[in-house]
PDB file of C-alpha atoms in Angstrom:
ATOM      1  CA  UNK A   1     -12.747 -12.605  12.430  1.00 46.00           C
ATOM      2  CA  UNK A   2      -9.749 -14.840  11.112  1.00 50.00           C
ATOM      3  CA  UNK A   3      -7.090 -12.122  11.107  1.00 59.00           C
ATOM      4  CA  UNK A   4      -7.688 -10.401  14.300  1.00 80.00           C
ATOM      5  CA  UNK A   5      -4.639  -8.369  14.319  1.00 86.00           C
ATOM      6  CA  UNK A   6      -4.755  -4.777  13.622  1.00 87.00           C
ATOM      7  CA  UNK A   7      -1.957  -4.479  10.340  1.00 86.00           C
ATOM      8  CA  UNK A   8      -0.541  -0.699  11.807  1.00 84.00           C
ATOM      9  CA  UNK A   9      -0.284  -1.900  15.788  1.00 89.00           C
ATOM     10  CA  UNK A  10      -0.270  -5.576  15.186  1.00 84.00           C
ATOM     11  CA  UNK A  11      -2.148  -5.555  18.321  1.00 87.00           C
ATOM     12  CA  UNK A  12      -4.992  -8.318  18.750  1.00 87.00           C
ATOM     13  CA  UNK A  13      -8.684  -6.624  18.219  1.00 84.00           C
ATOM     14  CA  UNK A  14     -11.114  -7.880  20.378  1.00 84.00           C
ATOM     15  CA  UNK A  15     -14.020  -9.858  18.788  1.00 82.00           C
ATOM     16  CA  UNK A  16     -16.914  -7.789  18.154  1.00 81.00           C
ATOM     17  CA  UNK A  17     -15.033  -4.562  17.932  1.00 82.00           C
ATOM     18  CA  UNK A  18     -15.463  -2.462  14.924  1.00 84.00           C
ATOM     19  CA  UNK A  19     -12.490  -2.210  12.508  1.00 87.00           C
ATOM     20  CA  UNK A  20     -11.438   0.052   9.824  1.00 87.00           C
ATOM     21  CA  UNK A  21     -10.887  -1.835   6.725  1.00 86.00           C
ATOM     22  CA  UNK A  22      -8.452  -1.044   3.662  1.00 86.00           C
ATOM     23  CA  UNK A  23     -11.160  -1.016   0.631  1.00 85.00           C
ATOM     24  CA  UNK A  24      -8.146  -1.704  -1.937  1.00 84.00           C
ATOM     25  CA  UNK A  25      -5.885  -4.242  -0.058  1.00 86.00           C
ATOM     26  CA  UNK A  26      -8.648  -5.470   2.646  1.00 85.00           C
ATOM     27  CA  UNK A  27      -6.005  -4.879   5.738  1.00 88.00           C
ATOM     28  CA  UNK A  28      -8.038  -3.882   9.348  1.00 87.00           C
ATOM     29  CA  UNK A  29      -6.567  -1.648  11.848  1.00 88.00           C
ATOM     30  CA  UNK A  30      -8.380  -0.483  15.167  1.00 89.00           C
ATOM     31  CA  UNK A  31     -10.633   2.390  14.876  1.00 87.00           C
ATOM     32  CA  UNK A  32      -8.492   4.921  16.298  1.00 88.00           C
ATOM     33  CA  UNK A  33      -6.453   8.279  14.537  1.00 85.00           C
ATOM     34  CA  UNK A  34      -3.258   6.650  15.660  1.00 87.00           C
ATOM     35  CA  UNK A  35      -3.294   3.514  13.343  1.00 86.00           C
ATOM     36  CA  UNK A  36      -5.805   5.034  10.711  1.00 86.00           C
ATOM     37  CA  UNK A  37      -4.767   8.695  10.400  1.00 85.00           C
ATOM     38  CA  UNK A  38      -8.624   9.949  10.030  1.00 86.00           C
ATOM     39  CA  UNK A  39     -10.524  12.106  12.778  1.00 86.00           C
ATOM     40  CA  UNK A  40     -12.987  11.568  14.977  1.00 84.00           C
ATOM     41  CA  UNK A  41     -15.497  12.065  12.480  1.00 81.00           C
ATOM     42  CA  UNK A  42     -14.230  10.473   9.642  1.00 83.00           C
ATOM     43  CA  UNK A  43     -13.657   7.425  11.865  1.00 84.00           C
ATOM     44  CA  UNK A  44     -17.593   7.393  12.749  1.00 81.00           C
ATOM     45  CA  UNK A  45     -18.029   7.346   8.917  1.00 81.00           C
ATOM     46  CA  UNK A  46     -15.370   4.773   8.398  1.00 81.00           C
ATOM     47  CA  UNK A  47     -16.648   2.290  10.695  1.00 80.00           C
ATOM     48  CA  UNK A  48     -20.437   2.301   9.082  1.00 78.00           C
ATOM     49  CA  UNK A  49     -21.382  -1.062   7.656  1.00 67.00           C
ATOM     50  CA  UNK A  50     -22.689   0.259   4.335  1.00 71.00           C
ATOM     51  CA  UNK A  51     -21.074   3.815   4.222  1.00 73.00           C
ATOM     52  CA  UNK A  52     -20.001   5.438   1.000  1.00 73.00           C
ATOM     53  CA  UNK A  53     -16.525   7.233   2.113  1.00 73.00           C
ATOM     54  CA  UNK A  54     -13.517   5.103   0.606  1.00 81.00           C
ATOM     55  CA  UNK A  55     -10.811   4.267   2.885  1.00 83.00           C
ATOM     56  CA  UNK A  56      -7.170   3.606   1.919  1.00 85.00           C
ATOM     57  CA  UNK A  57      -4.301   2.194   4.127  1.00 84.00           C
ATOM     58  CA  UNK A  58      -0.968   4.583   3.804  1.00 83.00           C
ATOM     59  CA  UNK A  59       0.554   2.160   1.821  1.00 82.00           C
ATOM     60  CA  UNK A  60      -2.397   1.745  -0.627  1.00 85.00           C
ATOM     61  CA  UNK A  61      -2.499   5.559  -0.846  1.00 82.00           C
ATOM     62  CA  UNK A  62       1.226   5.688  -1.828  1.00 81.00           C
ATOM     63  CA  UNK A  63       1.684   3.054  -4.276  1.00 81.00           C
ATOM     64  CA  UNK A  64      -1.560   5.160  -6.207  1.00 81.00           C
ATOM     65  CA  UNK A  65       0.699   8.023  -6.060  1.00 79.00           C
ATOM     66  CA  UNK A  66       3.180   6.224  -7.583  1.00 76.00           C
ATOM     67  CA  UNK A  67       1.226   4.368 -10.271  1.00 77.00           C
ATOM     68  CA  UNK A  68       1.324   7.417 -12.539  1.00 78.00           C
ATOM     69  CA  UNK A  69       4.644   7.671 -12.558  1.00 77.00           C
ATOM     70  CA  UNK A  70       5.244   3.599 -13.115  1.00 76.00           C
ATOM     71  CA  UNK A  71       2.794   4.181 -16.144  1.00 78.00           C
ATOM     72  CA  UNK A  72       4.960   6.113 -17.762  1.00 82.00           C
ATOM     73  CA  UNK A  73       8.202   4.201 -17.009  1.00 80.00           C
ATOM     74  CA  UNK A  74       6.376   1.007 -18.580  1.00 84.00           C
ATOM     75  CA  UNK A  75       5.023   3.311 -22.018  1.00 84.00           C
ATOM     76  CA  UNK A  76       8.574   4.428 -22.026  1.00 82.00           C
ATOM     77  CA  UNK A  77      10.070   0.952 -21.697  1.00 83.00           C
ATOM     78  CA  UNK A  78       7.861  -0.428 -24.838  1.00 85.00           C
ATOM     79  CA  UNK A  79       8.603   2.523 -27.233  1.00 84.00           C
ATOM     80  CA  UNK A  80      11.955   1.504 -26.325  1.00 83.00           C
ATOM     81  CA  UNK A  81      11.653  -1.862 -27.598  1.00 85.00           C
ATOM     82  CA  UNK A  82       9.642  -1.271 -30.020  1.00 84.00           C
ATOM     83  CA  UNK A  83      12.609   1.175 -31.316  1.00 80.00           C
ATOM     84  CA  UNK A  84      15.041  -1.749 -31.381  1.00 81.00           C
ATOM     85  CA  UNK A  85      12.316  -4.342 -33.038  1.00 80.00           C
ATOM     86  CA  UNK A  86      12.614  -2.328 -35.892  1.00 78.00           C
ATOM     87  CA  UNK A  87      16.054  -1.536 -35.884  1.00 76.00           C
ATOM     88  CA  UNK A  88      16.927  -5.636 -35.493  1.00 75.00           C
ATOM     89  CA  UNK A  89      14.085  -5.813 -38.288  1.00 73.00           C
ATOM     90  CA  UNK A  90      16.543  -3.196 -40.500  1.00 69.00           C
ATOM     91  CA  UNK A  91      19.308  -5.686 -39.579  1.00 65.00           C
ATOM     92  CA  UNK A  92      17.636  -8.639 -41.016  1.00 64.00           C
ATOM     93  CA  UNK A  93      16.163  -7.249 -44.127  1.00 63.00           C
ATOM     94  CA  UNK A  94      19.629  -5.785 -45.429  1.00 59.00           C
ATOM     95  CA  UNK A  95      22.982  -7.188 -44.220  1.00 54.00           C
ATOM     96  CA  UNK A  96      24.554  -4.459 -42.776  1.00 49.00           C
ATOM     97  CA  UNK A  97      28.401  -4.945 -42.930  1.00 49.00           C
ATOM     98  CA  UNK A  98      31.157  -2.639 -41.300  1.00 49.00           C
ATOM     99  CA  UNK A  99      34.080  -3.294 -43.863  1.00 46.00           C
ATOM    100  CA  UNK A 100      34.389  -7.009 -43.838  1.00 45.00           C
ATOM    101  CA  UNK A 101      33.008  -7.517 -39.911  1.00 47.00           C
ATOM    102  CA  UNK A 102      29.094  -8.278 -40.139  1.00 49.00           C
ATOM    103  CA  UNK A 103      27.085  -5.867 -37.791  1.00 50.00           C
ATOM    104  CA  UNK A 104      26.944  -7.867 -34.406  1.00 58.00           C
ATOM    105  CA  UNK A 105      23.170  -8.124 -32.877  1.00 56.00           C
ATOM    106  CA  UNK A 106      24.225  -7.801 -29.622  1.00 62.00           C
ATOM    107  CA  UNK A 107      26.309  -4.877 -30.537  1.00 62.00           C
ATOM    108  CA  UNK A 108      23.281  -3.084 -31.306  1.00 56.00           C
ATOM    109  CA  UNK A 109      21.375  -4.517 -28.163  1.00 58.00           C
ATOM    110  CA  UNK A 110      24.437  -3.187 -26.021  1.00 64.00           C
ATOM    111  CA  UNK A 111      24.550   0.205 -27.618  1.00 64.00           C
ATOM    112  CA  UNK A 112      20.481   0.773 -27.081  1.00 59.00           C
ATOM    113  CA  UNK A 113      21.584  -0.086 -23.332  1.00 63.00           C
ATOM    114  CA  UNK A 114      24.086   2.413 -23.166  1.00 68.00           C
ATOM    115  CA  UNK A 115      21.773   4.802 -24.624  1.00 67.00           C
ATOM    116  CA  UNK A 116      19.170   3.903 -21.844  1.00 63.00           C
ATOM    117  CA  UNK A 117      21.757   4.373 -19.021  1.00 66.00           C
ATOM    118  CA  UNK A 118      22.987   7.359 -20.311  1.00 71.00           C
ATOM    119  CA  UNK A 119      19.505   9.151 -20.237  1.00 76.00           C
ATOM    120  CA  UNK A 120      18.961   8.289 -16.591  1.00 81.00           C
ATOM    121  CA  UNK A 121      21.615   9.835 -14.910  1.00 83.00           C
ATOM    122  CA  UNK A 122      24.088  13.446 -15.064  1.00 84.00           C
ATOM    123  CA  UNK A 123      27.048  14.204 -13.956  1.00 85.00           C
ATOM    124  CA  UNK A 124      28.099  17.161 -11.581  1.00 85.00           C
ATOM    125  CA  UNK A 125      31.384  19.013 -11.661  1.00 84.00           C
ATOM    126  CA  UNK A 126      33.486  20.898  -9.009  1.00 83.00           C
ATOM    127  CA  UNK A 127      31.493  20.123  -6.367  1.00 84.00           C
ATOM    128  CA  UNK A 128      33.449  20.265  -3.469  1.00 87.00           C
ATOM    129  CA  UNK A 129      34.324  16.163  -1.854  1.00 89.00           C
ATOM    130  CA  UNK A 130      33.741  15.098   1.124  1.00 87.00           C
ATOM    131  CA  UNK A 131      37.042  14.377   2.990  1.00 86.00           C
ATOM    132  CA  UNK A 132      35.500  11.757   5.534  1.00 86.00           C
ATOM    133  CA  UNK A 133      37.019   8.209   5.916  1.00 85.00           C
ATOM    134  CA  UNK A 134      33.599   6.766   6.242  1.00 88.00           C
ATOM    135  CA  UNK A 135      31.740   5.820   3.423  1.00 87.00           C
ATOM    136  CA  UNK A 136      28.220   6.280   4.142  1.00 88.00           C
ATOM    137  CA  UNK A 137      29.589  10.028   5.320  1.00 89.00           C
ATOM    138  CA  UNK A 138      30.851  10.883   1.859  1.00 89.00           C
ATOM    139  CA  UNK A 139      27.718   9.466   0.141  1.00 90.00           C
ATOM    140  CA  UNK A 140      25.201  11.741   2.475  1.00 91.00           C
ATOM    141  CA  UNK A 141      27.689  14.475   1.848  1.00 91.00           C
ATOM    142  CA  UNK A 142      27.306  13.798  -1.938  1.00 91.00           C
ATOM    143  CA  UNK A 143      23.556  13.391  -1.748  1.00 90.00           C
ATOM    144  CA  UNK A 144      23.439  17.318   0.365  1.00 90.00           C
ATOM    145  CA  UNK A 145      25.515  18.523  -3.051  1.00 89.00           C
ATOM    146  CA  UNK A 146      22.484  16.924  -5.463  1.00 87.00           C
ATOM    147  CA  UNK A 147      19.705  18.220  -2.865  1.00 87.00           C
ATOM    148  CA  UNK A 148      21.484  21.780  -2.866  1.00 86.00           C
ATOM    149  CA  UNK A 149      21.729  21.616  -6.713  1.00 85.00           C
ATOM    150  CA  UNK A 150      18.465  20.542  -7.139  1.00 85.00           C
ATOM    151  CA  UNK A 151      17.657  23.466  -5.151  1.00 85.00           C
ATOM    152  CA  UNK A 152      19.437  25.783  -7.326  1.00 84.00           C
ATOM    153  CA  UNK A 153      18.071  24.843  -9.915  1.00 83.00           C
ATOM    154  CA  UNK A 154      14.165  25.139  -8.746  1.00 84.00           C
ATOM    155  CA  UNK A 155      13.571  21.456  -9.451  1.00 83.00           C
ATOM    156  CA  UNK A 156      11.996  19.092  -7.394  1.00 83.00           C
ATOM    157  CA  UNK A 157      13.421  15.697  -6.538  1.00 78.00           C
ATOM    158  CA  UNK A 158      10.229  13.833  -6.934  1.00 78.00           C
ATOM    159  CA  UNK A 159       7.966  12.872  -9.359  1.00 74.00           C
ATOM    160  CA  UNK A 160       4.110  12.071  -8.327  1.00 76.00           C
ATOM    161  CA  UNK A 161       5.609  11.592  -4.454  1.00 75.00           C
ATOM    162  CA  UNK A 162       8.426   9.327  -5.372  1.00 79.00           C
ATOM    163  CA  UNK A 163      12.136   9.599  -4.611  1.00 83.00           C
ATOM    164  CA  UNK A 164      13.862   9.159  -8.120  1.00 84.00           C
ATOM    165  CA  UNK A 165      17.254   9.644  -7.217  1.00 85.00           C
ATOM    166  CA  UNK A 166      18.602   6.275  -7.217  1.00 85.00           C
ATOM    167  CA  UNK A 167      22.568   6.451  -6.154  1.00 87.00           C
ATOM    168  CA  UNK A 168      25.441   8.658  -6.316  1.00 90.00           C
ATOM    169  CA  UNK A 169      28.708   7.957  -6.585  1.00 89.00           C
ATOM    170  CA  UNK A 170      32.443   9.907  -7.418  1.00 91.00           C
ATOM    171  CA  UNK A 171      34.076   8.696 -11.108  1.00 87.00           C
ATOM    172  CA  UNK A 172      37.954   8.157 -11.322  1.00 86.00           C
ATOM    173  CA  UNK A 173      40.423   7.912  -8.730  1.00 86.00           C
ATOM    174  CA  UNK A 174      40.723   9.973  -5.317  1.00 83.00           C
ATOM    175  CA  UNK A 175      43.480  12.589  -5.401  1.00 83.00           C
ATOM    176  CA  UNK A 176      44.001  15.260  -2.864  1.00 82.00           C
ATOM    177  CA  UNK A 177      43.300  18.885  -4.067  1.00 81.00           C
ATOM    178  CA  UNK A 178      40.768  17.616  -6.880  1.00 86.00           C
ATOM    179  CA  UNK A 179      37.213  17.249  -6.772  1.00 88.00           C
ATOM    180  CA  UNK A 180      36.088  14.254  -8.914  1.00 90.00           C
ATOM    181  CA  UNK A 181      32.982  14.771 -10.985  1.00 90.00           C
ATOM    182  CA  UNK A 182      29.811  13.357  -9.108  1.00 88.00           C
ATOM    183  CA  UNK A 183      27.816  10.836 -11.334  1.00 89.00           C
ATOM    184  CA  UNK A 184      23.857  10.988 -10.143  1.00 89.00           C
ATOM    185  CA  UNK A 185      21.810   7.964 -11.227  1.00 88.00           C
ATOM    186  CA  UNK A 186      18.098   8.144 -11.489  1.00 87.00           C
ATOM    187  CA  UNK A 187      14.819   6.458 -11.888  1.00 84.00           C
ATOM    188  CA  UNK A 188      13.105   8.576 -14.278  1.00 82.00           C
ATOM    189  CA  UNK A 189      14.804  10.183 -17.795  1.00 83.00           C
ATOM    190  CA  UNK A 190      12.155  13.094 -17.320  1.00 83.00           C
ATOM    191  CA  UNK A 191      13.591  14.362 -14.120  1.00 83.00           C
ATOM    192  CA  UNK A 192      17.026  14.457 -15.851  1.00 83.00           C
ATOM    193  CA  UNK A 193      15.900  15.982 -18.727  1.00 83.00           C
ATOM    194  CA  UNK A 194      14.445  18.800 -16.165  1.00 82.00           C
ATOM    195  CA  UNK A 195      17.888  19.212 -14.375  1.00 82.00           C
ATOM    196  CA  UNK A 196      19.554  19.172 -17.925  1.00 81.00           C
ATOM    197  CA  UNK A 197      16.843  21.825 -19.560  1.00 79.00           C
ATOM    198  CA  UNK A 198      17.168  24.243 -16.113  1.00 78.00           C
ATOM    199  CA  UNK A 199      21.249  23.825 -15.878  1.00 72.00           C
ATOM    200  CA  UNK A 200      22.355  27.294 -16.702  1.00 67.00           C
ATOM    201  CA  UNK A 201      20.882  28.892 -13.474  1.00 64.00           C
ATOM    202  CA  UNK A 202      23.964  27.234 -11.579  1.00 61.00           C
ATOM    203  CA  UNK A 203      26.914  29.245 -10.764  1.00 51.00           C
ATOM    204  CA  UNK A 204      29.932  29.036 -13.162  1.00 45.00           C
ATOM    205  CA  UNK A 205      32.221  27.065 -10.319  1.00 40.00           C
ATOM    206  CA  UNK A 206      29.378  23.993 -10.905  1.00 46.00           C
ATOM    207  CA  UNK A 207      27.806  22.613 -14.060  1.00 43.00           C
ATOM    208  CA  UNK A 208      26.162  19.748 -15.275  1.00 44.00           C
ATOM    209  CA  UNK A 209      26.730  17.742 -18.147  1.00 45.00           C
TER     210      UNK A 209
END
């Protein structure tokens, strides 16, 4: 056995012991519910030279929960492109001109980037701010204000098991007495377009934008 190290313990196996194997990344862990996660009988199964039950490592079985949602991401990504292909392909086949200034190429590139940006995150007013001198208090005090407007508004923060709420951060300057708006930045457009579509279930003293 050249890797005789179980991958969850990273204690050594004995040689001749029987190991549970990762069928997708081929990682071996000892034969116990502690570093496998299966049952006694699942284990017996597991351990069977020529068995037919699949076994997947936790972090095989998470990165398939997350595939789905990376599939989309990437078919998003190349409509995307293929949107500004054929707007630079409009640019080339008739000279756009704004008054005497020729339309800049990376204008266009910039304002597609904006556009991206923009459909990724929302912003949250009047929530109250945290009044902590610690950074990493405020910004767990912020992320408690998305979690409890997430809750009001019956949407989940996760899509197919993954976190998509990137950062969060206050816009503007600190002033006392005034709550700066709360910008939320996320991973997928589709959860903002949920919080945007299910917005008017808030109270009036919060709304998103």
């Amino acid at each position: 056995m050249a890797n005789n190290k179980c991958d969850i313990c990273e204690e050594k196996i004995p040689d001749g012991t029987k190991v549970v194997c990762c069928d997708s990344c081929h990682v071996i862990m000892h034969p116990v519910e502690a570093c496998t996660g299966l049952n006694a009988s699942e284990l017996r199964a597991a351990v069977i030279q020529k068995r037919t039950l699949m076994f997947f490592c936790k972090t095989c079985r998470e990165a398939f929960r997350a595939a789905p949602a990376l599939v989309r991401q990437i078919k998003d990504l190349k409509e995307e492109i293929e949107g500004i292909k054929r707007e630079l392909e409009g640019v080339k086949m008739q000279k756009c001109t704004h008054g005497e200034t020729e339309v800049d190429t990376k204008q266009i590139f910039t304002e597609f980037q904006e556009r991206a940006n923009k459909s990724k995150n929302f912003i949250i007013f009047n929530a109250k701010e945290s009044q902590s001198d610690e950074l990493s208090v405020r910004i767990e005090d912020d992320k408690k204000v998305v979690q409890e407007v997430c809750r009001l508004l019956d949407v989940q923060q996760s899509v197919n098991g993954a976190e998509v709420i990137d950062k969060v951060l206050r816009l503007g300057t600190k002033k006392e007495g005034y709550n700066r708006p709360l910008k939320v930045v996320c991973t997928d457009p589709s959860f903002v377009k949920r919080v945007v579509k299910a917005k008017r279930k808030l109270l009036e003293s919060a709304y998103i934008r």
